[in-house]
mmCIF file of N, CA, C and O in Angstrom:
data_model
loop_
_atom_site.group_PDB
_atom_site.id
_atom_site.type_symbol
_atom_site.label_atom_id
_atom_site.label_comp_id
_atom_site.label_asym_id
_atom_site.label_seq_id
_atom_site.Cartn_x
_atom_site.Cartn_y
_atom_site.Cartn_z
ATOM 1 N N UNK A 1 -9.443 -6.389 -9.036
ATOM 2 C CA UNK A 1 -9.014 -5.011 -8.940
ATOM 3 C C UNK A 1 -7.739 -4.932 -8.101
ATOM 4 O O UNK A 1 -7.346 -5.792 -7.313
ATOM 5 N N UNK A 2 -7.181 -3.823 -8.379
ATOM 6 C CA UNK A 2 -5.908 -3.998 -7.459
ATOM 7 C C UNK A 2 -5.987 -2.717 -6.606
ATOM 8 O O UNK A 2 -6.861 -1.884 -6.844
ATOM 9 N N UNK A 3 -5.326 -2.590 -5.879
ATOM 10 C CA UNK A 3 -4.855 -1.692 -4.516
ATOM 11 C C UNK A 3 -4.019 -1.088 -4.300
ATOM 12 O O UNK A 3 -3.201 -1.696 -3.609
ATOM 13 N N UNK A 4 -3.657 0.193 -4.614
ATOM 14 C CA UNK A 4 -2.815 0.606 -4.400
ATOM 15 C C UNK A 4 -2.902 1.811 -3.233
ATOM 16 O O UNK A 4 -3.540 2.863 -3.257
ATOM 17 N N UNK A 5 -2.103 1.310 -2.301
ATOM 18 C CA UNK A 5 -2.083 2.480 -1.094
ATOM 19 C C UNK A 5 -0.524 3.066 -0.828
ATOM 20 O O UNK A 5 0.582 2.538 -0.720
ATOM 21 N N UNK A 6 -1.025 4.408 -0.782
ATOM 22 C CA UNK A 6 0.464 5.271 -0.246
ATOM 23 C C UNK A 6 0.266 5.845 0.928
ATOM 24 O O UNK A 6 -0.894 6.128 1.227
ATOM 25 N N UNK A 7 1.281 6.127 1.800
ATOM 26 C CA UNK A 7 1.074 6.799 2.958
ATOM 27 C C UNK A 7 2.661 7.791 3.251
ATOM 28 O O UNK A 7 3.827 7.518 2.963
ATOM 29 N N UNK A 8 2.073 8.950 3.909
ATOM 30 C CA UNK A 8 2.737 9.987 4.792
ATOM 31 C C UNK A 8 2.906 9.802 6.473
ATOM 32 O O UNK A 8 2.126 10.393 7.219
ATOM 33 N N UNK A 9 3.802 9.082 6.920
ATOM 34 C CA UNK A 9 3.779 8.811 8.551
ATOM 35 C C UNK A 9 5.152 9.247 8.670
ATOM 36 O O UNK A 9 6.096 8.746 8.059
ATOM 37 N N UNK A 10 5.206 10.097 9.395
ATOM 38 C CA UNK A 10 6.640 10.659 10.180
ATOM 39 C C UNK A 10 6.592 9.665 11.016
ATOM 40 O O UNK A 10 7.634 9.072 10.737
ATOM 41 N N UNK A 11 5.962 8.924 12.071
ATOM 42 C CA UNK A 11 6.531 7.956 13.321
ATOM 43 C C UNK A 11 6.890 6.834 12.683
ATOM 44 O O UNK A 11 6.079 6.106 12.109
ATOM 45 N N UNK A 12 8.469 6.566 12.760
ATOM 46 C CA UNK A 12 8.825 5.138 12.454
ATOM 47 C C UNK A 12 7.874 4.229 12.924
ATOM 48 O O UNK A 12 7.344 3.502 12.084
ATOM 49 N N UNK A 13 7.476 4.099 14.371
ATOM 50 C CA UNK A 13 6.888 2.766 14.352
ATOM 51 C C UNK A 13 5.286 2.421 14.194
ATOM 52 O O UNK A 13 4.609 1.514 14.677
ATOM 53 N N UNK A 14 5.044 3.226 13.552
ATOM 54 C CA UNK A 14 3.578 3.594 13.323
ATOM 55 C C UNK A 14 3.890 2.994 11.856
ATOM 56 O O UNK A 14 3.580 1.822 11.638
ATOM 57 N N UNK A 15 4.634 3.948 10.616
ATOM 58 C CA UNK A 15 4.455 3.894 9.417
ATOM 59 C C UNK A 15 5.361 2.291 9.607
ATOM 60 O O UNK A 15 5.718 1.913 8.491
ATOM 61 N N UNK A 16 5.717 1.479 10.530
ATOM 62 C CA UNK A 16 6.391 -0.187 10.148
ATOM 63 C C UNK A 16 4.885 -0.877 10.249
ATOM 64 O O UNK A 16 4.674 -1.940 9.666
ATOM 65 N N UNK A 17 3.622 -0.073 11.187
ATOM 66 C CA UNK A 17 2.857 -1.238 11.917
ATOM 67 C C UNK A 17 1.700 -0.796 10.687
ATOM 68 O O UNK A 17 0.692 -1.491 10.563
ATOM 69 N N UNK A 18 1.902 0.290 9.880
ATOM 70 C CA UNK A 18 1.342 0.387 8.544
ATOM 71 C C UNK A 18 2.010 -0.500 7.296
ATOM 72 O O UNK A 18 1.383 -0.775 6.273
ATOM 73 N N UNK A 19 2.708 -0.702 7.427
ATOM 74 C CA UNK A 19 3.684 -1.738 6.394
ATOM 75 C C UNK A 19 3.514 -3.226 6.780
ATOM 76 O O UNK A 19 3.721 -4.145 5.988
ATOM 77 N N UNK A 20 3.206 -3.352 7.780
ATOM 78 C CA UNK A 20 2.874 -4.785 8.320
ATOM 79 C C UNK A 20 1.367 -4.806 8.205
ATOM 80 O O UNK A 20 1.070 -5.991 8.057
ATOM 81 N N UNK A 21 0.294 -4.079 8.202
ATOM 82 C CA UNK A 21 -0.375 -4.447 7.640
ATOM 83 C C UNK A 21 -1.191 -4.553 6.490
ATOM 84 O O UNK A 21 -2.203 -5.228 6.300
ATOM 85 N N UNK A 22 -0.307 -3.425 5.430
ATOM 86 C CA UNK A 22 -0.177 -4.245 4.246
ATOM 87 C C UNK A 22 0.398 -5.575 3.640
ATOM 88 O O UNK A 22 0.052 -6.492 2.896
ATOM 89 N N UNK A 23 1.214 -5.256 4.203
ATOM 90 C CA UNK A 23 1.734 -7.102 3.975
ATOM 91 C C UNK A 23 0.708 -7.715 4.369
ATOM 92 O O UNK A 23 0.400 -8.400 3.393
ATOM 93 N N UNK A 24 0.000 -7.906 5.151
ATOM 94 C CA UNK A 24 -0.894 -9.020 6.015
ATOM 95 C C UNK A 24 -2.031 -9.248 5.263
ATOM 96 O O UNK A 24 -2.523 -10.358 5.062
ATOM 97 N N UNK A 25 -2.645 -7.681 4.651
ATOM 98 C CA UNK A 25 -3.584 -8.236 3.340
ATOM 99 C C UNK A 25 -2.653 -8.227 2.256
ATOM 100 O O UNK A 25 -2.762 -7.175 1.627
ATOM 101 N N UNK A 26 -1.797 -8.974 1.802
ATOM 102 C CA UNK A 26 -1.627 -9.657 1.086
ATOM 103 C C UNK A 26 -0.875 -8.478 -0.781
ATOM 104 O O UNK A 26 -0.824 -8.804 -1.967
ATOM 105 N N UNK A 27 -0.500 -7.274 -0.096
ATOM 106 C CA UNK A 27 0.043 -6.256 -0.592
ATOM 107 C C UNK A 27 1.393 -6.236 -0.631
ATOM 108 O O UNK A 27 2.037 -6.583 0.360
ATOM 109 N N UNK A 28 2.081 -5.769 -1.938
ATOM 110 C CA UNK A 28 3.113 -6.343 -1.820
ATOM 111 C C UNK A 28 4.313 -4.549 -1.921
ATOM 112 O O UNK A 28 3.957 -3.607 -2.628
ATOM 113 N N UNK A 29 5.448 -4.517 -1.184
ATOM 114 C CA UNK A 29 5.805 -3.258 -1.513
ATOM 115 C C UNK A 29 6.440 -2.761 -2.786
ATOM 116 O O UNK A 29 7.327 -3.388 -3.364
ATOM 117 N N UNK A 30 5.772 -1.189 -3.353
ATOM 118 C CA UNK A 30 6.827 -1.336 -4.870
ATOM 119 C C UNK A 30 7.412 0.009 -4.343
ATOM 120 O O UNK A 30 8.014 0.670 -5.189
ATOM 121 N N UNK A 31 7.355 0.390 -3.409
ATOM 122 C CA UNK A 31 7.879 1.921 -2.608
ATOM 123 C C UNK A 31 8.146 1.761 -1.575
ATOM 124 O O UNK A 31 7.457 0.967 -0.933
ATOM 125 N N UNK A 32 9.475 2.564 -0.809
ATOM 126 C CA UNK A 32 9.139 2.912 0.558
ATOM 127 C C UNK A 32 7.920 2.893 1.138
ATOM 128 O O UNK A 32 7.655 2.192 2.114
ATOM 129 N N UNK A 33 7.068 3.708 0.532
ATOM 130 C CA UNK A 33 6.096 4.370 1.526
ATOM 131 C C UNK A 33 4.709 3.927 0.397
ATOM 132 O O UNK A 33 3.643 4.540 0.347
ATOM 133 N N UNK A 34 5.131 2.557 -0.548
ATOM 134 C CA UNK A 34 3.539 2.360 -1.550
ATOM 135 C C UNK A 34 3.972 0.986 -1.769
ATOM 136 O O UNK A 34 5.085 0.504 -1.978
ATOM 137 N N UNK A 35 2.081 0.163 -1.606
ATOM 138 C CA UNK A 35 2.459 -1.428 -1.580
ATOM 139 C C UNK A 35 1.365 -1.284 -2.398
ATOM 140 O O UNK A 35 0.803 -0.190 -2.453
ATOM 141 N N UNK A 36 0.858 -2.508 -3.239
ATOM 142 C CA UNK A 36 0.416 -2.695 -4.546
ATOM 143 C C UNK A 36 -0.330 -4.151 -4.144
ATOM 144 O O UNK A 36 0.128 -4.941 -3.319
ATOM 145 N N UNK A 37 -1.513 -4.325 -4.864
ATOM 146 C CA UNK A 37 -1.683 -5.891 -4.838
ATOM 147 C C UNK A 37 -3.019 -5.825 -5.614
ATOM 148 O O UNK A 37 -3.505 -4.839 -6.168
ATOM 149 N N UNK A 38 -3.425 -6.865 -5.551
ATOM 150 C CA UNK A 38 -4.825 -7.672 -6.208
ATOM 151 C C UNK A 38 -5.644 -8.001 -4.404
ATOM 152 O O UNK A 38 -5.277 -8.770 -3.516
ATOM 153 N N UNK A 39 -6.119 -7.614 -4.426
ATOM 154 C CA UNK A 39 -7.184 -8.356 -3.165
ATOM 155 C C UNK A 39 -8.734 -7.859 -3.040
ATOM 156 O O UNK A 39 -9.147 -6.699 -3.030
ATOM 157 N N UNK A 40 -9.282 -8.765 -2.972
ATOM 158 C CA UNK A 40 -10.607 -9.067 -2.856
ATOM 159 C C UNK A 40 -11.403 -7.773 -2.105
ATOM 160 O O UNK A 40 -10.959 -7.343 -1.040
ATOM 161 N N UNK A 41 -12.441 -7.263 -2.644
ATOM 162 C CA UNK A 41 -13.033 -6.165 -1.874
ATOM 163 C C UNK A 41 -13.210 -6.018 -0.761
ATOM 164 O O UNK A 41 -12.944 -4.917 -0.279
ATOM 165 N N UNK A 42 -13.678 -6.972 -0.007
ATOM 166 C CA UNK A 42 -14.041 -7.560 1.994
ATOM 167 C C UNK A 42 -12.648 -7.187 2.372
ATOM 168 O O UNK A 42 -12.610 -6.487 3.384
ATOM 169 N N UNK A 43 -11.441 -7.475 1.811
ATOM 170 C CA UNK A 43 -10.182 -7.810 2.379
ATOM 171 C C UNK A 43 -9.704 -6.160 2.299
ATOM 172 O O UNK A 43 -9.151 -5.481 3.165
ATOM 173 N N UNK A 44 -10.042 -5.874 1.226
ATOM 174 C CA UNK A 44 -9.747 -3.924 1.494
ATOM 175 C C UNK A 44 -10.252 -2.731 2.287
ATOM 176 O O UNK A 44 -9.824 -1.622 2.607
ATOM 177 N N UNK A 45 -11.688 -3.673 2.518
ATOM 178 C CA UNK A 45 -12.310 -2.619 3.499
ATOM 179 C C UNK A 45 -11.831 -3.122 4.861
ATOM 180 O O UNK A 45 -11.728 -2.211 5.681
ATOM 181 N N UNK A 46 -11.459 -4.541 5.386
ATOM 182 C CA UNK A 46 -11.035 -4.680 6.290
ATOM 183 C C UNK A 46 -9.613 -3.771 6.779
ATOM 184 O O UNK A 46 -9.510 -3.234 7.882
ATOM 185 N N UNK A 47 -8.449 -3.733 5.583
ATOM 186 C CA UNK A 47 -7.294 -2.797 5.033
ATOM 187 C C UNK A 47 -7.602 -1.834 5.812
ATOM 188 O O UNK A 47 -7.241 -1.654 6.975
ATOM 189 N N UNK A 48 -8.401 -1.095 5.044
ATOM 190 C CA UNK A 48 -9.176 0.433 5.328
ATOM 191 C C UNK A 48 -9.243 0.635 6.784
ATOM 192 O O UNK A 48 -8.396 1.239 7.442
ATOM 193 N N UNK A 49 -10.121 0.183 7.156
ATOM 194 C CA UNK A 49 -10.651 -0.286 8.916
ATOM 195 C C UNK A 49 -9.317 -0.003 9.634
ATOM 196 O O UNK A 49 -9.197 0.958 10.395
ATOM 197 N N UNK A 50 -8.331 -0.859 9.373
ATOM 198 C CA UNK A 50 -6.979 -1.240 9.839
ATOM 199 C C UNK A 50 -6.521 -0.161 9.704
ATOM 200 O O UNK A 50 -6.013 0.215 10.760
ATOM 201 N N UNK A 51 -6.415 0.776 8.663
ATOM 202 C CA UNK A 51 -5.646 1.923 8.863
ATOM 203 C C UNK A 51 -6.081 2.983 9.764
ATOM 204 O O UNK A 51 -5.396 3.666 10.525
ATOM 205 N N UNK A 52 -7.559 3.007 9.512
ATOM 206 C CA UNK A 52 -8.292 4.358 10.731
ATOM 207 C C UNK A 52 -7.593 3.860 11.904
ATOM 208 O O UNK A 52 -6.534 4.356 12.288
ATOM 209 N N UNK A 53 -8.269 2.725 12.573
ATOM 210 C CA UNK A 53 -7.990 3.006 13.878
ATOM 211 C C UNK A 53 -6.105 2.917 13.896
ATOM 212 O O UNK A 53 -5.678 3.308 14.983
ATOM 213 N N UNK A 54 -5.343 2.624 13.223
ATOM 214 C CA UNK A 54 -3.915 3.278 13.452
ATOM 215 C C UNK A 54 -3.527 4.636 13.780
ATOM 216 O O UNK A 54 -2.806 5.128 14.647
ATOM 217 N N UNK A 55 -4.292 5.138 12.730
ATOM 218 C CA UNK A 55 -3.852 6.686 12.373
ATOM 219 C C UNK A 55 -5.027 7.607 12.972
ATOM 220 O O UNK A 55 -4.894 8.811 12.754
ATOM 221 N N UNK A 56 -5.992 7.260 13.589
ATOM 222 C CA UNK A 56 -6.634 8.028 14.192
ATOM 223 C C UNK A 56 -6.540 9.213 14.948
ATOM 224 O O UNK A 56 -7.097 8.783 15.958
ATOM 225 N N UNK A 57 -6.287 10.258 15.197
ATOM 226 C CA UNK A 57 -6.288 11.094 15.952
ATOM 227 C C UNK A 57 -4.525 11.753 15.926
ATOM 228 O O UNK A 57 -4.070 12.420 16.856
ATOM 229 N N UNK A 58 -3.610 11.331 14.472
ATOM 230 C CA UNK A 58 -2.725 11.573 13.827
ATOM 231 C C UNK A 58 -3.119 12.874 13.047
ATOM 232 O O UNK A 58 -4.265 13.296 12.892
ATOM 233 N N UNK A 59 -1.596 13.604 12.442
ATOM 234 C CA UNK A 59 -2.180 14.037 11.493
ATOM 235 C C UNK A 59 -1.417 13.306 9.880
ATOM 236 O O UNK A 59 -1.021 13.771 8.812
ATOM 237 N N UNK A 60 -1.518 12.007 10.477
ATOM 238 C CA UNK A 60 -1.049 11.096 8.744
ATOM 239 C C UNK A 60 -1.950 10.836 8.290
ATOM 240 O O UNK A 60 -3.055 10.582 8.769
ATOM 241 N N UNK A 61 -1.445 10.879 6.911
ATOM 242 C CA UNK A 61 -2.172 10.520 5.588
ATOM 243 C C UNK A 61 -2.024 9.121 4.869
ATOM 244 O O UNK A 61 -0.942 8.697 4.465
ATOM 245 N N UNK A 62 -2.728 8.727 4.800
ATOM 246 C CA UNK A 62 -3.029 7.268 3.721
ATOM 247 C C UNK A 62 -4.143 7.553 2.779
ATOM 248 O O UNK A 62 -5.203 8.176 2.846
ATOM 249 N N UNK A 63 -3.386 6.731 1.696
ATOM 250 C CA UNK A 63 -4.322 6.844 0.380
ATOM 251 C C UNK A 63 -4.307 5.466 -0.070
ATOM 252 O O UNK A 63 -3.389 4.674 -0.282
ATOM 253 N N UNK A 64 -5.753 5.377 -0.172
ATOM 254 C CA UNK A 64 -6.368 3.790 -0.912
ATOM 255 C C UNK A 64 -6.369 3.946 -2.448
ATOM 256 O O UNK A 64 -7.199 4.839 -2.618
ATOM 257 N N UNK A 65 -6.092 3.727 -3.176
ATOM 258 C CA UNK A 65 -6.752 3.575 -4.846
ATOM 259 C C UNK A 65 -6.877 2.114 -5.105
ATOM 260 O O UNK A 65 -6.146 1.231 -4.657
ATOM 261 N N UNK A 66 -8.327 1.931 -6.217
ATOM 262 C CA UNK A 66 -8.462 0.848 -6.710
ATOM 263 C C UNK A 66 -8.631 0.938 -8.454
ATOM 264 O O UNK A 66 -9.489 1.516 -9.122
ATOM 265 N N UNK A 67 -7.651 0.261 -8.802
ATOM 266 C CA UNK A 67 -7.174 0.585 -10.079
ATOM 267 C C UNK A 67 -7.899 -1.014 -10.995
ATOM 268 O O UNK A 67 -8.265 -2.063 -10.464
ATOM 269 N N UNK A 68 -7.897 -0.787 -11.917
ATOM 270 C CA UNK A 68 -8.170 -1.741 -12.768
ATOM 271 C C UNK A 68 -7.302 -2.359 -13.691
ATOM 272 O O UNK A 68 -6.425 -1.768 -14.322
ATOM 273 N N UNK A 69 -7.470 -3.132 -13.734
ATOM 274 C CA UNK A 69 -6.781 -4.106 -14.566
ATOM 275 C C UNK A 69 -6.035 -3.791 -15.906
ATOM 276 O O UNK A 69 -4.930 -4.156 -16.306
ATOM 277 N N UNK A 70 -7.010 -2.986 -16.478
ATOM 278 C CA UNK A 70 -6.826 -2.275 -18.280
ATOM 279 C C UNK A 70 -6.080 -0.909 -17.518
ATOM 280 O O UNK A 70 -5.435 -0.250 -18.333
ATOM 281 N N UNK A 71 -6.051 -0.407 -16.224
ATOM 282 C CA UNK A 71 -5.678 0.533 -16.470
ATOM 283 C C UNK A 71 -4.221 0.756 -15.631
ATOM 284 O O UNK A 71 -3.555 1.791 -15.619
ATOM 285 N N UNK A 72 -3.872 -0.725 -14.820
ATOM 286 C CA UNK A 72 -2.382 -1.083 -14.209
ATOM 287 C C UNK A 72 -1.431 -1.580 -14.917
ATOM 288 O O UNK A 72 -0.333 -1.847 -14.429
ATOM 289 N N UNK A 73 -1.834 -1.829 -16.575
ATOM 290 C CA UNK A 73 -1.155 -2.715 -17.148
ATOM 291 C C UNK A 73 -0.414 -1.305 -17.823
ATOM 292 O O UNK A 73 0.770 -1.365 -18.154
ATOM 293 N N UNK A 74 -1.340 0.178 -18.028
ATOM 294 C CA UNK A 74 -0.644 1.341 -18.528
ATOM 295 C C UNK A 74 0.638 2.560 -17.828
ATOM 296 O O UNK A 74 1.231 3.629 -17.973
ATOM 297 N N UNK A 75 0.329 0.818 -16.647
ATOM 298 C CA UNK A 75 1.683 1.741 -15.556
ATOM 299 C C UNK A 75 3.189 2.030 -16.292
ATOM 300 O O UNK A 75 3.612 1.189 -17.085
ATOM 301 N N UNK A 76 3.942 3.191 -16.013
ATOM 302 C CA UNK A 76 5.157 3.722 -16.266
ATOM 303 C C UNK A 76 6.170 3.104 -15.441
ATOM 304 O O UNK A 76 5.715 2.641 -14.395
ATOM 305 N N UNK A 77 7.243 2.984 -15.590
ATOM 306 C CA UNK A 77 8.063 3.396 -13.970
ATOM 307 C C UNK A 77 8.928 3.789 -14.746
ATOM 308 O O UNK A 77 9.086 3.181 -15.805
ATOM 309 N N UNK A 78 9.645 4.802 -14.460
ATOM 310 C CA UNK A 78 10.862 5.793 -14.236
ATOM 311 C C UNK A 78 11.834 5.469 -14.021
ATOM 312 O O UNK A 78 11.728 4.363 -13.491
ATOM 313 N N UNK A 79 13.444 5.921 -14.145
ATOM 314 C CA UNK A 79 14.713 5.666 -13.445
ATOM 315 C C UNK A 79 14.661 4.345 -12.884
ATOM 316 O O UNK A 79 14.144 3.261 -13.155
ATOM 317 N N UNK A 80 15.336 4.810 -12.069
ATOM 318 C CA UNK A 80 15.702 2.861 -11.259
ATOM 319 C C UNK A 80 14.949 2.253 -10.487
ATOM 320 O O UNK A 80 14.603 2.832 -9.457
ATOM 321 N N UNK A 81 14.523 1.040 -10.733
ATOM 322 C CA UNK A 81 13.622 -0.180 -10.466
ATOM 323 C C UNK A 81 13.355 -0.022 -8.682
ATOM 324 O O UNK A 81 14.194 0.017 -7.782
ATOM 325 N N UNK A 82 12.413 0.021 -8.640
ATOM 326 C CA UNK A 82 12.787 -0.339 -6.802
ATOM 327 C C UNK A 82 13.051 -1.654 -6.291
ATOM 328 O O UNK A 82 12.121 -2.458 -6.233
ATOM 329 N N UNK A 83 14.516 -2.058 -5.811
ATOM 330 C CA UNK A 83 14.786 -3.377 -5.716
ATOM 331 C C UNK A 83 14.883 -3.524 -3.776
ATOM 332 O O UNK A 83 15.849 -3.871 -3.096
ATOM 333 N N UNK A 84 13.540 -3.123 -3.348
ATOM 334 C CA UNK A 84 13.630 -3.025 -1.884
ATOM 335 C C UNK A 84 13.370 -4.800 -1.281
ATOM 336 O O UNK A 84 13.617 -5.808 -1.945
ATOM 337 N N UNK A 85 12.879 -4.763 -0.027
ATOM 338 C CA UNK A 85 12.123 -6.138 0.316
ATOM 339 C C UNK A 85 11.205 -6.937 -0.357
ATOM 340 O O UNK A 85 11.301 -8.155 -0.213
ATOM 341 N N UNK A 86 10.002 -6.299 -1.336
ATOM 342 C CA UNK A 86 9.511 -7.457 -2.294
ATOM 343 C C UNK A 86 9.397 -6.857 -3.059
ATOM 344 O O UNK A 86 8.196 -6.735 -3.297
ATOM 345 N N UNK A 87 10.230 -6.091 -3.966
ATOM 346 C CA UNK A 87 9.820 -5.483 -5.091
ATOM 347 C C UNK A 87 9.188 -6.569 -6.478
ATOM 348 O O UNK A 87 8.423 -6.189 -7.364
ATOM 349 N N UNK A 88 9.667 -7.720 -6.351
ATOM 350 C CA UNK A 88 8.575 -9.045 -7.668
ATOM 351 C C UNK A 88 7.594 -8.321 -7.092
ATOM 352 O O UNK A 88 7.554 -7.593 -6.100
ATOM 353 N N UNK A 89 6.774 -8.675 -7.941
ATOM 354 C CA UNK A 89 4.948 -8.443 -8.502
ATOM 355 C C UNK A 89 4.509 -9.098 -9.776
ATOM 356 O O UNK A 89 4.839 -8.895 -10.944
ATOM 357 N N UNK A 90 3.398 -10.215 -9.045
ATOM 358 C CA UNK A 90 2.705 -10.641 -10.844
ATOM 359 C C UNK A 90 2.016 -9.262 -11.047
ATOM 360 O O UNK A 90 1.546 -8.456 -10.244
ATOM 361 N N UNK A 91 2.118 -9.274 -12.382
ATOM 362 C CA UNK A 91 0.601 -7.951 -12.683
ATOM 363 C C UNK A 91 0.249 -8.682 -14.463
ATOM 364 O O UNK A 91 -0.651 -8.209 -15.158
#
C-alpha cells in the first residue's frame, strides 16, 4: 500500500522536522508540502506516532492516506512536473 501524507504547517522549522521525518520512513517528496511512498503498515503507524507528538498542541494539520495499488496507478498530474529534491518515484 502506499502513503500518501500532506500537511499545513506555517512554522518553518516544524513543517522541515515534518519533512525529515518523512524522509526517514522512507517517503519520498512529490510536493512542497506532500511525500508519497510504499511502506509497510508498523512503519506508518510509527509515521503517525511521529507526527502527533510534533504537532501536538498546534493548530497544524496532517493528512495520512493509504492508497492502493489499482488505485495510484489512476493518478493524474497536471501542468508542470514537480522537479523539487526527490521528485523520481518507482510506482
Amino acid at each position: 500500500m502506499f502513503t500518501l501524507v500532506i500537511y499545513d504547517i506555517t512554522e518553518d522549522e516544524l513543517r522541515a522536522k515534518i519533512a525529515q521525518v518523512c524522509k526517514k520512513h522512507g517517503l519520498t517528496r512529490v510536493q512542497k508540502s506532500a511525500f508519497l511512498g510504499r511502506i509497510p503498515s508498523g512503519l506508518r503507524k510509527e509515521l503517525i506516532a511521529s507526527f502527533r507528538r510534533l504537532i501536538e498542541g498546534t493548530e497544524n494539520n496532517i493528512q495520512v492516506y493509504v492508497i492502493c495499488r489499482a488505485d495510484i496507478s489512476l493518478k493524474i498530474e497536471l501542468g508542470k512536473p514537480y522537479k523539487g529534491e526527490e521528485s523520481e518515484m518507482l510506482i
